[in-house]
Coordinates of C-alpha atoms in Angstrom, one line a residue:
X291 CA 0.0 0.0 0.0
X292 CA 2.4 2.5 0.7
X293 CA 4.8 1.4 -2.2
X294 CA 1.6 2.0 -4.2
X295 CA 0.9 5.5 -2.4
X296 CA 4.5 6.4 -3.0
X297 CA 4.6 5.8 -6.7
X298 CA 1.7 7.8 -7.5
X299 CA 3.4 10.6 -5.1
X300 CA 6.3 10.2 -7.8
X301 CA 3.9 10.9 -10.8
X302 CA 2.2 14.0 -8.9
X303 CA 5.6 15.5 -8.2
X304 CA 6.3 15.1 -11.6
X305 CA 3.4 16.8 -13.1
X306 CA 3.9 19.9 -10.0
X307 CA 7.3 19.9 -12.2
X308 CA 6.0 20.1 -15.8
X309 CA 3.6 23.0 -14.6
X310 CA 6.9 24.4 -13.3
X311 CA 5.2 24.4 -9.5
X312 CA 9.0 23.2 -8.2
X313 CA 7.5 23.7 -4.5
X314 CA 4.8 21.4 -5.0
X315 CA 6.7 18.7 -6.8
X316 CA 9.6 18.8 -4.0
X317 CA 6.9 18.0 -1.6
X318 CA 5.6 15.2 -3.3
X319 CA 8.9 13.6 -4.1
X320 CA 9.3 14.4 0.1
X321 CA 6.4 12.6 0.8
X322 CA 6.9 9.6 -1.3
X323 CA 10.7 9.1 -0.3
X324 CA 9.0 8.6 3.3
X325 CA 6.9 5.9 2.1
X326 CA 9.3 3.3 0.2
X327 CA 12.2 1.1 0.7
X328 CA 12.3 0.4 -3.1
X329 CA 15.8 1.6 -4.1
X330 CA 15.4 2.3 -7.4
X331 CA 12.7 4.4 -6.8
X332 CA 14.4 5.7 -4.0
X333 CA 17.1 7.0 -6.3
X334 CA 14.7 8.5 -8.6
X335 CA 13.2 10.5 -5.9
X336 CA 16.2 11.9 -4.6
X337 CA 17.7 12.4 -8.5
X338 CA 14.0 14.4 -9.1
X339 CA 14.5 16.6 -6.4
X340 CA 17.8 17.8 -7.1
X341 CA 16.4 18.7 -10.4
X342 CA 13.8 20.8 -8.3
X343 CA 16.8 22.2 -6.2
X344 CA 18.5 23.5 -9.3
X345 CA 15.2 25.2 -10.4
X346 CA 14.3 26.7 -7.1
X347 CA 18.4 28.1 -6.6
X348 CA 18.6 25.5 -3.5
X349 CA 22.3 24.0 -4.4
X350 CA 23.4 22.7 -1.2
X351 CA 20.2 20.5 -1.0
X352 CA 20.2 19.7 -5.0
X353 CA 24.0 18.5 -4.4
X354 CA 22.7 16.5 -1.2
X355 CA 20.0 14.7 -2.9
X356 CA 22.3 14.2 -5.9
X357 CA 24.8 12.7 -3.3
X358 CA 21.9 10.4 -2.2
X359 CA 20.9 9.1 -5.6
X360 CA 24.8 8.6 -6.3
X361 CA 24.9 6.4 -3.4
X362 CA 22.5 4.3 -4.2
X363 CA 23.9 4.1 -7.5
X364 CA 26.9 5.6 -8.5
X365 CA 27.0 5.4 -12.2
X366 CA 23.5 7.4 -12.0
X367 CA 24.7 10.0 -15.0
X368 CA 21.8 12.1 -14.5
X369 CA 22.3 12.7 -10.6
X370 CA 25.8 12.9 -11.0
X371 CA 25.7 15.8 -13.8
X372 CA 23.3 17.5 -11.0
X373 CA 25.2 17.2 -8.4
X374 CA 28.0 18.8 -11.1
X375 CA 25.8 21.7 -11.8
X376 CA 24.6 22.8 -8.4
X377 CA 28.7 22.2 -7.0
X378 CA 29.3 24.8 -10.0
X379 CA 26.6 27.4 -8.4
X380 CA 28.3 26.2 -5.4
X381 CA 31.5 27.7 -6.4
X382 CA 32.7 24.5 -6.3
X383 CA 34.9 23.9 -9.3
X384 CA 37.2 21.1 -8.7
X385 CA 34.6 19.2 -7.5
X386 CA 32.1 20.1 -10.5
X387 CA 34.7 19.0 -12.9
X388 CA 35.3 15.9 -11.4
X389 CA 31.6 15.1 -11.6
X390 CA 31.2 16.1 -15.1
X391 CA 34.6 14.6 -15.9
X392 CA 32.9 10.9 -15.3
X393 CA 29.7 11.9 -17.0
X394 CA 31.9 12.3 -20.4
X395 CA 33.6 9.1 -19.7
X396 CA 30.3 7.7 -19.4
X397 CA 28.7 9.2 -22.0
X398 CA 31.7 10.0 -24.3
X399 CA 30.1 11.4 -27.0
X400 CA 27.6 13.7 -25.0
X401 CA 27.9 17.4 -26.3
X402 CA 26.5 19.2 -23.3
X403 CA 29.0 17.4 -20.9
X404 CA 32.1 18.0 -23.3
X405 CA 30.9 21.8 -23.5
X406 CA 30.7 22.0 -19.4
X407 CA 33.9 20.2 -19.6
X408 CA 35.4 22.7 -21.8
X409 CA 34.0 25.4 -19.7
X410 CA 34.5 24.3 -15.8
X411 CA 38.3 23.6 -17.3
X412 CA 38.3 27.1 -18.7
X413 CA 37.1 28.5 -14.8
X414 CA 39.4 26.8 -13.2
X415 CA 42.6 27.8 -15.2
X416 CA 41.1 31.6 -15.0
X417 CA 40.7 31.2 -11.4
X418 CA 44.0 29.9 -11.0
X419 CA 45.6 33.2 -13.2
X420 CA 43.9 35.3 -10.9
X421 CA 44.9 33.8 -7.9
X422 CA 48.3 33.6 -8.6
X423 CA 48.1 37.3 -9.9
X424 CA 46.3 38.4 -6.6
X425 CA 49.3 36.9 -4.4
X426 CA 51.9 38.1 -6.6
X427 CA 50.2 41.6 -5.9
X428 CA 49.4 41.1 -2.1
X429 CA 53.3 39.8 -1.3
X430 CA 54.6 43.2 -3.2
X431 CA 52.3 45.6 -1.3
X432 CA 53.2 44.4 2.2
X433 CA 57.1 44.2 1.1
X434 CA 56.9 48.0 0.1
X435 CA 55.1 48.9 3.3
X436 CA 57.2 46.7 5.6
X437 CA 60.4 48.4 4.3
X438 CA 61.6 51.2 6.2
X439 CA 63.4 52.2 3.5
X440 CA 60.9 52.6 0.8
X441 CA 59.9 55.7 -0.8
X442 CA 57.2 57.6 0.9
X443 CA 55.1 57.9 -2.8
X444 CA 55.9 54.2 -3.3
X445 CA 54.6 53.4 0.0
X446 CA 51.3 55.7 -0.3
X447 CA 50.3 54.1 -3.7
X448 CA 50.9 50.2 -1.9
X449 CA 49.0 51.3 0.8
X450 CA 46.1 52.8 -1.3
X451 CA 46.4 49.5 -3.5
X452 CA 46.5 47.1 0.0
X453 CA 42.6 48.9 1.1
X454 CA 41.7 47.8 -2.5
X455 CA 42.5 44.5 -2.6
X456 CA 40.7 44.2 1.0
X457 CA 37.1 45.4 -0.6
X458 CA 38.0 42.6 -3.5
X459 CA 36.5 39.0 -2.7
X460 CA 40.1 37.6 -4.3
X461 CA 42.3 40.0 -2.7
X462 CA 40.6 40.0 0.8
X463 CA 41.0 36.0 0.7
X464 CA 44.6 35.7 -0.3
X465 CA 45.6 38.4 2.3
X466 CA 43.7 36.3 4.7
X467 CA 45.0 32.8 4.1
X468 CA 48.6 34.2 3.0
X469 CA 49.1 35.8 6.6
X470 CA 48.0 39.2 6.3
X471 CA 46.2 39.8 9.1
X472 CA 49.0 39.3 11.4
X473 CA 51.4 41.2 8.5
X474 CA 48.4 44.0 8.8
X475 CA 49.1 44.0 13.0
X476 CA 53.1 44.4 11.9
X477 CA 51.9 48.3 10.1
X478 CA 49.8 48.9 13.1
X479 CA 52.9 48.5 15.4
X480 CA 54.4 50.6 13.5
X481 CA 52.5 53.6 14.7
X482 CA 52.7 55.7 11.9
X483 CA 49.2 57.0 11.1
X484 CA 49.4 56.9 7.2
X485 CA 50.2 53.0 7.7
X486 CA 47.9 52.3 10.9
X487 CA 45.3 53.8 8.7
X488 CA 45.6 51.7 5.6
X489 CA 45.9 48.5 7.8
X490 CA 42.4 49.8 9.5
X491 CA 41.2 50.6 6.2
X492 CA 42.1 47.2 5.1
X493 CA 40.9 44.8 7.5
X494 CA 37.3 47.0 7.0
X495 CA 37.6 45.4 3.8
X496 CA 38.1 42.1 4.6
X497 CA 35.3 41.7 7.2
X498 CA 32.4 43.1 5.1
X499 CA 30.4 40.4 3.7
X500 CA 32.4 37.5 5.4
X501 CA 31.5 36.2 9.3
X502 CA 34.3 33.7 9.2
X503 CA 37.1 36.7 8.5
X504 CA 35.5 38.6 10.8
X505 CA 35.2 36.5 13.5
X506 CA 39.1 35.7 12.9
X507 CA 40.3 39.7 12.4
X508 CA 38.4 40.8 16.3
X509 CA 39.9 38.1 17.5
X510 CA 43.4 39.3 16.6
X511 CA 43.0 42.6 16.7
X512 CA 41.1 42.4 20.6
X513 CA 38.6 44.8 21.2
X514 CA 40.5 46.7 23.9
X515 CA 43.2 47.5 20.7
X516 CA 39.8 48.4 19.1
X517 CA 38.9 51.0 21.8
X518 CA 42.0 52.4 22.3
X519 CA 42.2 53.3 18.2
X520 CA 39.2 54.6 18.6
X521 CA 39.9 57.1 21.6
X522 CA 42.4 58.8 19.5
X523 CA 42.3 62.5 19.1
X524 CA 43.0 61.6 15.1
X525 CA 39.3 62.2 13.7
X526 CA 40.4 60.4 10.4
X527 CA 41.3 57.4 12.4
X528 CA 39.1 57.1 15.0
X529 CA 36.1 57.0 12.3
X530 CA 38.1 54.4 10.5
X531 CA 38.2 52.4 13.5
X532 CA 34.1 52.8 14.4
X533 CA 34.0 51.5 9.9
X534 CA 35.8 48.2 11.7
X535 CA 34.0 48.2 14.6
X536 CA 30.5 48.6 12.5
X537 CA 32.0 45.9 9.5
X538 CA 32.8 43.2 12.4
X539 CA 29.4 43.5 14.1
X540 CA 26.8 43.7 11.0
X541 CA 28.8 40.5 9.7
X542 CA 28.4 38.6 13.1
X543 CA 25.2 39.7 13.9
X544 CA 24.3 39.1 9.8
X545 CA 23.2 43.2 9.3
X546 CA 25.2 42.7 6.1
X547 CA 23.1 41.7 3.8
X548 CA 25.2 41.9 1.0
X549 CA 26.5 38.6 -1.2
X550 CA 28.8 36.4 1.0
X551 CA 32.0 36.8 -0.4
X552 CA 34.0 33.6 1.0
X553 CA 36.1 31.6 -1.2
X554 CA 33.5 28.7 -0.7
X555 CA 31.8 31.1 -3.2
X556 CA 34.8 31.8 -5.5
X557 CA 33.7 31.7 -9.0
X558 CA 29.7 31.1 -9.3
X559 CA 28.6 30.5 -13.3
X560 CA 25.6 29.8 -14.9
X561 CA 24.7 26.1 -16.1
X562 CA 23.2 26.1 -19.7
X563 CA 20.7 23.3 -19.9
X564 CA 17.3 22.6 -17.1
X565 CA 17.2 19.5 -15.4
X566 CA 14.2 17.9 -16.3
X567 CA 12.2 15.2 -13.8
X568 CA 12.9 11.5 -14.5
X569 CA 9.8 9.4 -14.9

């Protein structure tokens, strides 16, 4: 009986999906995948809702019913190139391409995989050129700055460059993980405004958008360093200090509405072709 009640549960989600009601159809497939044991059904199900996932923007749950069809059956094609395209949304490009990698050795002669082959390979060598690009740029800022003997017009333009790369989702991240923040405390020790000022400026940068670089920057910087900067008779400082302050607590508290920027995002593209339910 509930076999039964859980295949025609299968064909209502199905229609919900032609009528493009992706809501309606992820509740039936829900329903149904709570009355059967039947794995191939099972798989169907789960492979069925990705494909509502994908329509309705929900990646993380498309990829985890993907996952959940690939486990029942791993050479599933169809939940394997959706778990490929919602890891791509995902920003998550090495994994995409692996996914789509075994659909075209699959399916060898499958245009649409070899074109999101062609393209993930593309992302990935682009993301690459910009990452090395970006560290290449952070390592030269913070040598100019740390060097006493640089030249004061040399060190203004790094120091102008560093706050941009801050406020850049690629720049921010590769100061992050390439120790910047505790290079950043270095030109804060230095106590010369026009470099205590960039490094301020800088880690405002890096916190917008991004609770896990926030939570990371107050907890090197300490609030007490925080409130001392701020008590300083330096106007220009002290309301660059209250921008950190401000940056740190809408990203804890989630006030920042604003895209999150981490690198689990890095590189979001659009996939070309629907997923279409499986009867």
């Amino acid at each position: 009986m509930a076999e039964a009640e859980a295949a025609q549960l299968k064909e209502e989600g199905n229609r919900h999906f032609q009528l493009q009601d992706y809501k309606a159809a992820t509740k039936s497939y829900s329903q149904a995948l709570k009355l059967t044991k039947d794995k191939a059904l099972l798989a169907t199900l789960y492979r069925n809702r990705a494909a509502c996932g994908l329509k309705m923007e929900s990646y993380a749950q498309a990829a985890s019913d993907a996952s959940r069809a690939l486990d029942i059956n791993s050479a599933d094609i169809k939940a394997l190139y959706r778990r490929c395209q919602a890891l791509e949304h995902l920003g998550k490009l090495d994994q995409a391409f692996k996914d789509v990698q075994r659909c075209a050795t699959l399916e060898p002669k499958n245009q649409n995989f070899q074109e999101t082959l062609r393209r993930l390979n593309a992302s990935i060598q682009e993301q690459l050129r910009v990452q090395f690009s970006t560290d290449s740029r952070v390592q030269t800022m913070f040598e100019i700055l740390l060097n006493e003997n640089s030249e004061a017009d040399k060190r203004e333009k790094a120091a102008n460059n560093l706050i941009v790369l801050g406020r850049e989702e690629a720049g921010a991240e590769r100061i992050f993980q390439s120790n910047g923040v505790a290079l950043l405390l270095q030109l804060m020790d230095t106590k010369r405004p026009e470099l205590l000022l960039a490094a301020v400026r800088t880690l405002s940068g890096m916190c917008s958008g991004h609770r896990a670089r926030a939570t990371a920057i107050l907890h090197a910087v300490r609030i007490d360093r925080i409130c001392s900067l701020m008590a300083m008779e330096n106007e220009e400082m002290s309301l660059a200090v209250c921008n950190l302050l401000q940056a740190i607590i809408d990203s804890l508290s989630g006030e920042d509405k604003r895209e999150h920027r981490g690198k689990e995002e890095a590189l979001v593209l659009g996939y070309q072709e629907g997923p279409e339910a499986d009867h």
